[in-house]
mmCIF file of C-alpha atoms in Angstrom:
data_model
loop_
_atom_site.group_PDB
_atom_site.id
_atom_site.type_symbol
_atom_site.label_atom_id
_atom_site.label_comp_id
_atom_site.label_asym_id
_atom_site.label_seq_id
_atom_site.Cartn_x
_atom_site.Cartn_y
_atom_site.Cartn_z
ATOM 1 C CA MET A 1 8.212 -7.889 -20.083
ATOM 2 C CA LYS A 2 8.568 -8.019 -23.868
ATOM 3 C CA HIS A 3 10.807 -4.937 -23.701
ATOM 4 C CA LEU A 4 13.046 -6.725 -21.199
ATOM 5 C CA VAL A 5 13.334 -9.715 -23.503
ATOM 6 C CA LEU A 6 14.304 -7.512 -26.439
ATOM 7 C CA THR A 7 17.043 -5.923 -24.368
ATOM 8 C CA PHE A 8 18.358 -9.388 -23.510
ATOM 9 C CA PHE A 9 18.600 -10.212 -27.212
ATOM 10 C CA LEU A 10 20.353 -6.898 -27.782
ATOM 11 C CA LEU A 11 22.971 -7.980 -25.250
ATOM 12 C CA CYS A 12 23.705 -10.877 -27.549
ATOM 13 C CA SER A 13 24.302 -8.612 -30.543
ATOM 14 C CA VAL A 14 26.132 -5.605 -29.078
ATOM 15 C CA ALA A 15 29.785 -6.001 -28.164
ATOM 16 C CA ALA A 16 31.443 -4.226 -25.272
ATOM 17 C CA LEU A 17 34.837 -3.686 -26.832
ATOM 18 C CA THR A 18 37.715 -3.834 -24.414
ATOM 19 C CA TYR A 19 40.875 -3.778 -26.491
ATOM 20 C CA ALA A 20 42.748 -0.755 -27.726
ATOM 21 C CA ASN A 21 45.091 -1.436 -30.623
ATOM 22 C CA ASP A 22 48.226 0.448 -31.678
ATOM 23 C CA ASP A 23 46.130 3.385 -32.898
ATOM 24 C CA ALA A 24 44.594 4.064 -29.489
ATOM 25 C CA SER A 25 44.587 7.684 -28.398
ATOM 26 C CA PHE A 26 46.501 6.879 -25.212
ATOM 27 C CA THR A 27 49.955 5.628 -26.222
ATOM 28 C CA GLY A 28 52.002 5.801 -23.030
ATOM 29 C CA TYR A 29 52.465 2.076 -22.581
ATOM 30 C CA HIS A 30 54.618 -0.851 -23.615
ATOM 31 C CA ALA A 31 52.724 -3.751 -25.217
ATOM 32 C CA VAL A 32 53.556 -7.446 -25.400
ATOM 33 C CA GLU A 33 50.877 -8.969 -27.587
ATOM 34 C CA ASP A 34 49.483 -12.459 -28.119
ATOM 35 C CA VAL A 35 50.988 -14.134 -25.069
ATOM 36 C CA ILE A 36 49.657 -17.707 -24.942
ATOM 37 C CA TYR A 37 48.114 -18.665 -21.592
ATOM 38 C CA GLY A 38 46.513 -21.943 -22.676
ATOM 39 C CA GLN A 39 45.302 -24.109 -25.533
ATOM 40 C CA LYS A 40 41.891 -25.311 -26.632
ATOM 41 C CA ASP A 41 41.272 -27.774 -29.454
ATOM 42 C CA GLY A 42 44.781 -27.116 -30.731
ATOM 43 C CA MET A 43 44.288 -23.343 -30.752
ATOM 44 C CA GLY A 44 46.039 -20.874 -28.489
ATOM 45 C CA LEU A 45 44.264 -18.796 -25.858
ATOM 46 C CA SER A 46 45.978 -15.430 -25.782
ATOM 47 C CA LEU A 47 46.314 -12.211 -23.827
ATOM 48 C CA ASP A 48 48.135 -8.913 -24.255
ATOM 49 C CA VAL A 49 50.267 -7.298 -21.550
ATOM 50 C CA LEU A 50 50.134 -3.499 -21.439
ATOM 51 C CA THR A 51 52.485 -1.757 -19.013
ATOM 52 C CA PRO A 52 52.435 2.010 -18.349
ATOM 53 C CA GLU A 53 55.656 3.703 -19.397
ATOM 54 C CA LYS A 54 55.480 5.996 -16.363
ATOM 55 C CA ASP A 55 54.251 5.687 -12.779
ATOM 56 C CA ALA A 56 53.505 1.957 -12.902
ATOM 57 C CA LYS A 57 52.193 0.818 -9.512
ATOM 58 C CA GLY A 58 53.228 -2.814 -9.776
ATOM 59 C CA LEU A 59 49.587 -3.883 -9.669
ATOM 60 C CA GLY A 60 48.025 -6.210 -12.247
ATOM 61 C CA ILE A 61 44.482 -5.923 -13.581
ATOM 62 C CA VAL A 62 42.890 -8.638 -15.717
ATOM 63 C CA LEU A 63 40.770 -6.884 -18.357
ATOM 64 C CA ILE A 64 38.466 -9.290 -20.191
ATOM 65 C CA SER A 65 37.910 -8.580 -23.886
ATOM 66 C CA SER A 66 34.317 -9.708 -24.302
ATOM 67 C CA GLY A 67 31.062 -8.578 -25.847
ATOM 68 C CA SER A 68 28.087 -10.862 -26.424
ATOM 69 C CA TRP A 69 30.365 -13.580 -24.987
ATOM 70 C CA LYS A 70 32.609 -13.208 -28.021
ATOM 71 C CA SER A 71 36.237 -12.218 -27.660
ATOM 72 C CA ALA A 72 38.553 -10.664 -30.235
ATOM 73 C CA LYS A 73 40.765 -7.706 -30.977
ATOM 74 C CA SER A 74 38.943 -4.844 -32.651
ATOM 75 C CA ASN A 75 40.032 -2.835 -35.651
ATOM 76 C CA LEU A 76 36.931 -0.655 -35.944
ATOM 77 C CA LEU A 77 37.791 2.817 -37.178
ATOM 78 C CA GLU A 78 34.671 4.944 -36.642
ATOM 79 C CA ASP A 79 35.102 7.637 -34.019
ATOM 80 C CA GLU A 80 32.242 6.487 -31.778
ATOM 81 C CA GLU A 81 33.469 2.912 -31.813
ATOM 82 C CA ARG A 82 37.007 4.134 -31.061
ATOM 83 C CA LYS A 83 35.676 5.850 -27.944
ATOM 84 C CA ARG A 84 33.891 2.676 -26.899
ATOM 85 C CA LYS A 85 36.993 0.515 -27.146
ATOM 86 C CA ASP A 86 39.571 3.021 -25.944
ATOM 87 C CA HIS A 87 38.157 4.025 -22.583
ATOM 88 C CA TRP A 88 38.879 0.692 -20.890
ATOM 89 C CA VAL A 89 42.586 0.726 -21.625
ATOM 90 C CA GLN A 90 42.999 4.494 -21.367
ATOM 91 C CA GLY A 91 41.310 4.703 -18.008
ATOM 92 C CA LEU A 92 43.241 1.861 -16.408
ATOM 93 C CA LEU A 93 46.657 2.693 -17.831
ATOM 94 C CA LYS A 94 46.302 6.282 -16.668
ATOM 95 C CA GLY A 95 45.758 4.860 -13.195
ATOM 96 C CA GLY A 96 49.186 3.191 -13.340
ATOM 97 C CA TYR A 97 48.013 -0.430 -13.610
ATOM 98 C CA THR A 98 49.595 -3.174 -15.688
ATOM 99 C CA LEU A 99 46.850 -4.671 -17.852
ATOM 100 C CA PHE A 100 46.379 -8.234 -18.999
ATOM 101 C CA VAL A 101 43.837 -8.056 -21.821
ATOM 102 C CA VAL A 102 42.403 -11.571 -21.904
ATOM 103 C CA ARG A 103 40.601 -13.231 -24.797
ATOM 104 C CA HIS A 104 38.477 -16.311 -24.116
ATOM 105 C CA GLY A 105 36.937 -18.977 -26.331
ATOM 106 C CA SER A 106 33.894 -17.466 -28.055
ATOM 107 C CA SER A 107 30.320 -18.455 -28.748
ATOM 108 C CA PRO A 108 28.846 -20.241 -30.618
ATOM 109 C CA ARG A 109 31.730 -22.732 -30.662
ATOM 110 C CA TYR A 110 32.336 -22.496 -26.927
ATOM 111 C CA PHE A 111 29.816 -22.011 -24.160
ATOM 112 C CA VAL A 112 29.677 -19.683 -21.177
ATOM 113 C CA PRO A 113 30.851 -22.224 -18.550
ATOM 114 C CA GLU A 114 33.948 -22.859 -20.699
ATOM 115 C CA MET A 115 34.608 -19.131 -20.996
ATOM 116 C CA ILE A 116 34.622 -18.827 -17.213
ATOM 117 C CA GLU A 117 37.247 -21.573 -17.060
ATOM 118 C CA ASP A 118 39.333 -19.783 -19.696
ATOM 119 C CA VAL A 119 39.437 -16.590 -17.658
ATOM 120 C CA ARG A 120 40.252 -18.504 -14.468
ATOM 121 C CA ARG A 121 43.193 -20.026 -16.288
ATOM 122 C CA ALA A 122 44.310 -16.588 -17.413
ATOM 123 C CA VAL A 123 44.287 -15.349 -13.805
ATOM 124 C CA ARG A 124 46.418 -18.336 -12.767
ATOM 125 C CA PHE A 125 48.828 -17.586 -15.618
ATOM 126 C CA VAL A 126 49.140 -13.934 -14.626
ATOM 127 C CA ARG A 127 49.814 -14.858 -10.998
ATOM 128 C CA LEU A 128 52.405 -17.484 -11.959
ATOM 129 C CA ASN A 129 54.230 -14.948 -14.136
ATOM 130 C CA ALA A 130 53.874 -11.977 -11.797
ATOM 131 C CA LYS A 131 57.614 -11.545 -11.304
ATOM 132 C CA LYS A 132 58.200 -11.454 -15.059
ATOM 133 C CA TYR A 133 55.695 -8.625 -15.429
ATOM 134 C CA ASN A 134 56.720 -6.764 -12.256
ATOM 135 C CA ILE A 135 53.393 -7.040 -10.464
ATOM 136 C CA ASP A 136 52.278 -8.212 -7.033
ATOM 137 C CA PRO A 137 50.947 -11.813 -7.293
ATOM 138 C CA ASN A 138 48.992 -11.449 -4.062
ATOM 139 C CA HIS A 139 46.909 -8.477 -5.151
ATOM 140 C CA LEU A 140 45.233 -8.881 -8.537
ATOM 141 C CA GLY A 141 42.151 -7.094 -9.808
ATOM 142 C CA ILE A 142 39.686 -7.983 -12.542
ATOM 143 C CA THR A 143 37.340 -5.833 -14.607
ATOM 144 C CA SER A 144 35.292 -5.508 -17.777
ATOM 145 C CA GLY A 145 31.812 -4.581 -18.935
ATOM 146 C CA SER A 146 28.638 -6.228 -20.211
ATOM 147 C CA SER A 147 29.369 -9.926 -20.885
ATOM 148 C CA GLY A 148 32.950 -9.242 -19.804
ATOM 149 C CA GLY A 149 31.610 -7.792 -16.563
ATOM 150 C CA HIS A 150 29.575 -10.960 -16.115
ATOM 151 C CA LEU A 151 32.656 -13.134 -16.628
ATOM 152 C CA SER A 152 34.664 -10.909 -14.260
ATOM 153 C CA LEU A 153 32.088 -11.494 -11.547
ATOM 154 C CA MET A 154 31.867 -15.225 -12.156
ATOM 155 C CA VAL A 155 35.637 -15.587 -11.840
ATOM 156 C CA ALA A 156 35.766 -13.326 -8.787
ATOM 157 C CA LEU A 157 33.000 -15.246 -7.011
ATOM 158 C CA THR A 158 33.771 -18.850 -7.985
ATOM 159 C CA SER A 159 37.550 -19.209 -8.025
ATOM 160 C CA ASP A 160 39.777 -21.332 -5.817
ATOM 161 C CA ASP A 161 43.250 -21.623 -4.321
ATOM 162 C CA GLY A 162 44.402 -24.174 -6.887
ATOM 163 C CA LYS A 163 44.788 -27.949 -6.659
ATOM 164 C CA PRO A 164 48.183 -28.979 -5.244
ATOM 165 C CA ASP A 165 48.015 -32.421 -6.881
ATOM 166 C CA ALA A 166 46.939 -31.228 -10.352
ATOM 167 C CA LYS A 167 48.936 -32.606 -13.294
ATOM 168 C CA ASP A 168 48.888 -29.210 -14.976
ATOM 169 C CA PRO A 169 51.244 -26.944 -12.986
ATOM 170 C CA LEU A 170 49.059 -23.947 -13.785
ATOM 171 C CA GLU A 171 46.072 -25.580 -12.089
ATOM 172 C CA ARG A 172 48.044 -25.615 -8.832
ATOM 173 C CA ILE A 173 47.999 -21.802 -8.782
ATOM 174 C CA SER A 174 45.228 -19.729 -7.184
ATOM 175 C CA SER A 175 42.675 -18.149 -9.519
ATOM 176 C CA ARG A 176 41.388 -15.751 -6.853
ATOM 177 C CA VAL A 177 41.326 -11.990 -7.334
ATOM 178 C CA GLN A 178 41.374 -9.426 -4.558
ATOM 179 C CA ALA A 179 39.110 -6.748 -6.061
ATOM 180 C CA VAL A 180 36.606 -6.504 -8.918
ATOM 181 C CA VAL A 181 35.074 -3.645 -10.892
ATOM 182 C CA ALA A 182 32.095 -4.630 -13.053
ATOM 183 C CA TRP A 183 30.518 -2.264 -15.557
ATOM 184 C CA PHE A 184 26.829 -2.839 -16.492
ATOM 185 C CA PRO A 185 27.051 -6.625 -15.888
ATOM 186 C CA PRO A 186 24.403 -9.338 -16.166
ATOM 187 C CA THR A 187 24.130 -10.807 -12.655
ATOM 188 C CA ASP A 188 20.906 -12.862 -12.518
ATOM 189 C CA MET A 189 19.937 -14.743 -15.674
ATOM 190 C CA ILE A 190 16.735 -16.024 -14.096
ATOM 191 C CA ASN A 191 15.325 -12.715 -12.931
ATOM 192 C CA TRP A 192 16.321 -10.669 -15.967
ATOM 193 C CA GLY A 193 14.693 -7.307 -15.347
ATOM 194 C CA ALA A 194 11.771 -8.954 -13.559
ATOM 195 C CA PRO A 195 11.055 -12.159 -11.586
ATOM 196 C CA ASN A 196 11.465 -15.222 -13.826
ATOM 197 C CA GLY A 197 12.227 -13.037 -16.830
ATOM 198 C CA TYR A 198 14.020 -15.960 -18.486
ATOM 199 C CA LYS A 199 10.693 -17.737 -19.137
ATOM 200 C CA MET A 200 9.588 -15.133 -21.655
ATOM 201 C CA ILE A 201 12.921 -15.482 -23.445
ATOM 202 C CA GLU A 202 12.438 -19.242 -23.570
ATOM 203 C CA THR A 203 8.928 -18.795 -25.012
ATOM 204 C CA ILE A 204 9.724 -16.172 -27.632
ATOM 205 C CA ARG A 205 12.974 -17.694 -28.838
ATOM 206 C CA PRO A 206 13.086 -21.463 -28.368
ATOM 207 C CA GLY A 207 16.596 -22.812 -28.684
ATOM 208 C CA PHE A 208 18.288 -19.612 -27.562
ATOM 209 C CA PHE A 209 19.720 -21.134 -24.405
ATOM 210 C CA GLN A 210 21.316 -23.956 -26.391
ATOM 211 C CA GLN A 211 23.641 -21.240 -27.680
ATOM 212 C CA VAL A 212 24.639 -20.514 -24.091
ATOM 213 C CA PHE A 213 24.984 -24.058 -22.757
ATOM 214 C CA GLY A 214 25.193 -26.344 -25.787
ATOM 215 C CA LYS A 215 22.705 -28.740 -24.238
ATOM 216 C CA VAL A 216 19.866 -27.734 -21.936
ATOM 217 C CA THR A 217 19.035 -30.310 -19.287
ATOM 218 C CA ASP A 218 17.659 -28.282 -16.360
ATOM 219 C CA LEU A 219 17.469 -24.678 -17.522
ATOM 220 C CA GLU A 220 16.825 -22.940 -14.212
ATOM 221 C CA THR A 221 19.642 -24.833 -12.519
ATOM 222 C CA GLN A 222 21.967 -24.128 -15.430
ATOM 223 C CA LEU A 223 21.119 -20.422 -15.411
ATOM 224 C CA LYS A 224 21.909 -20.283 -11.712
ATOM 225 C CA THR A 225 25.321 -21.817 -12.344
ATOM 226 C CA ILE A 226 26.288 -18.858 -14.564
ATOM 227 C CA SER A 227 24.535 -16.134 -12.542
ATOM 228 C CA PRO A 228 26.932 -14.349 -10.155
ATOM 229 C CA ILE A 229 24.212 -13.529 -7.642
ATOM 230 C CA TYR A 230 23.830 -17.210 -6.681
ATOM 231 C CA HIS A 231 27.521 -17.670 -5.867
ATOM 232 C CA LEU A 232 28.132 -15.120 -3.135
ATOM 233 C CA THR A 233 29.954 -16.153 0.030
ATOM 234 C CA LYS A 234 31.369 -14.153 2.916
ATOM 235 C CA ASP A 235 34.930 -14.362 1.561
ATOM 236 C CA ASP A 236 34.204 -12.773 -1.821
ATOM 237 C CA PRO A 237 36.336 -9.806 -2.963
ATOM 238 C CA PRO A 238 35.327 -6.139 -2.721
ATOM 239 C CA LEU A 239 33.083 -5.064 -5.597
ATOM 240 C CA LEU A 240 32.543 -1.759 -7.397
ATOM 241 C CA LEU A 241 29.582 -1.656 -9.797
ATOM 242 C CA ILE A 242 29.152 1.031 -12.468
ATOM 243 C CA HIS A 243 25.894 1.186 -14.429
ATOM 244 C CA GLY A 244 23.888 3.717 -16.448
ATOM 245 C CA ASP A 245 20.268 4.148 -15.422
ATOM 246 C CA ALA A 246 19.253 4.440 -19.094
ATOM 247 C CA ASP A 247 20.883 1.138 -20.089
ATOM 248 C CA LYS A 248 18.491 -0.603 -22.500
ATOM 249 C CA THR A 249 20.704 -3.648 -22.942
ATOM 250 C CA VAL A 250 21.433 -4.747 -19.369
ATOM 251 C CA PRO A 251 18.880 -3.215 -16.969
ATOM 252 C CA VAL A 252 20.366 -1.356 -14.010
ATOM 253 C CA GLN A 253 18.255 -3.717 -11.880
ATOM 254 C CA GLN A 254 20.959 -6.332 -12.459
ATOM 255 C CA SER A 255 23.567 -4.287 -10.586
ATOM 256 C CA LYS A 256 21.146 -3.128 -7.903
ATOM 257 C CA ILE A 257 20.160 -6.647 -6.866
ATOM 258 C CA LEU A 258 23.774 -7.813 -6.679
ATOM 259 C CA LYS A 259 24.691 -4.823 -4.532
ATOM 260 C CA ALA A 260 21.799 -5.661 -2.216
ATOM 261 C CA LYS A 261 23.118 -9.218 -1.792
ATOM 262 C CA TYR A 262 26.617 -7.919 -1.085
ATOM 263 C CA ASP A 263 25.143 -5.590 1.533
ATOM 264 C CA GLU A 264 23.280 -8.493 3.149
ATOM 265 C CA LEU A 265 26.569 -10.327 3.624
ATOM 266 C CA GLY A 266 28.362 -7.238 4.902
ATOM 267 C CA LEU A 267 30.880 -7.335 2.049
ATOM 268 C CA PRO A 268 32.615 -4.193 0.747
ATOM 269 C CA VAL A 269 30.561 -2.873 -2.164
ATOM 270 C CA GLU A 270 29.843 0.442 -3.835
ATOM 271 C CA MET A 271 27.706 1.325 -6.820
ATOM 272 C CA VAL A 272 28.018 4.270 -9.181
ATOM 273 C CA ILE A 273 24.854 4.994 -11.175
ATOM 274 C CA LYS A 274 25.340 7.262 -14.177
ATOM 275 C CA GLU A 275 22.225 9.337 -14.775
ATOM 276 C CA GLY A 276 21.218 8.977 -18.413
ATOM 277 C CA GLY A 277 24.045 6.515 -19.055
ATOM 278 C CA GLY A 278 23.502 3.843 -21.678
ATOM 279 C CA HIS A 279 25.377 0.636 -22.424
ATOM 280 C CA THR A 280 29.179 0.330 -22.924
ATOM 281 C CA TYR A 281 29.817 4.065 -23.320
ATOM 282 C CA TRP A 282 28.566 7.527 -22.380
ATOM 283 C CA PRO A 283 30.087 10.997 -22.869
ATOM 284 C CA GLY A 284 32.577 11.689 -20.107
ATOM 285 C CA ILE A 285 32.934 8.028 -19.168
ATOM 286 C CA LEU A 286 36.631 8.506 -18.393
ATOM 287 C CA ASP A 287 35.566 10.659 -15.439
ATOM 288 C CA ASN A 288 34.287 7.486 -13.774
ATOM 289 C CA TYR A 289 37.794 6.055 -13.628
ATOM 290 C CA ALA A 290 38.672 8.109 -10.554
ATOM 291 C CA ALA A 291 36.322 5.807 -8.630
ATOM 292 C CA VAL A 292 37.932 2.777 -10.293
ATOM 293 C CA TRP A 293 41.443 3.902 -9.305
ATOM 294 C CA ASN A 294 40.350 4.579 -5.735
ATOM 295 C CA TRP A 295 38.755 1.138 -5.513
ATOM 296 C CA PHE A 296 41.714 -0.803 -6.830
ATOM 297 C CA ASP A 297 44.217 1.254 -4.838
ATOM 298 C CA ARG A 298 42.255 0.719 -1.646
ATOM 299 C CA TYR A 299 41.868 -3.029 -1.951
ATOM 300 C CA LEU A 300 44.941 -4.082 -3.909
ATOM 301 C CA LYS A 301 47.292 -2.326 -1.493
ATOM 302 C CA PRO A 302 49.958 -0.917 -3.836
ATOM 303 C CA ALA A 303 53.197 -2.842 -3.687
ATOM 304 C CA THR A 304 56.080 -1.059 -1.983
ATOM 305 C CA LYS A 305 59.206 -0.571 -4.033
#
């Protein structure tokens, strides 16, 4: 159990980098950077739009830039870190998708429930501006890994059709997505690696969950509110999970139990387990994108020209 707790803490210190800057090894795209999709405390919430220069399918994918529930562009220069950040954008652009690289409010200033709302707003913004970016508003995908994978799942499983009477025009737009791909995501904060794994975390590191919620009132209930596995319904979108069986940060158990719940409901789900794969990156990770392309193409129904 102590090992499982240590891996949970590691999740909160290791970032899954999801943004490729101008020096990325794959350069066949047009970028529109720092598009504002909302405001928070007087600060802009931004995203980048990356469009393939060739063979664009007219399909939009929301790619969440998040690691340890922190969101920022990366300028790391070391080769290994370049590989970690580049594969997300490389893999998806090579599949012909238009990417919306979303940044959310970050911890410790903002808390996980607020981050989920940020990403929902980004999905609404993308859908509202679909014509501008030449994508199909009715078939959007979402993806990311680690904490970004967690946020992808929370948005995919808890979104709505919009509120017609909302004062904010953006809130009238649907935040639903039609397919999700989650890489090594946390899915059950209560049963982290083992039944009631959260209790050991609470014992060893008092005050940790205040960093997640701001104020803890009913911890188990609050953990359920941000755990994707407790939000499944029969109308949830098709899900592809990708996880390494040697992941010491997010145990592969987290993906396995979510897949089992999807199976119980008869929802479309597949899981790719990478033998010997660790967290955020493994050699040959771009080979896994064939499964990602197949998944998005199957369920997003490429727009006809």
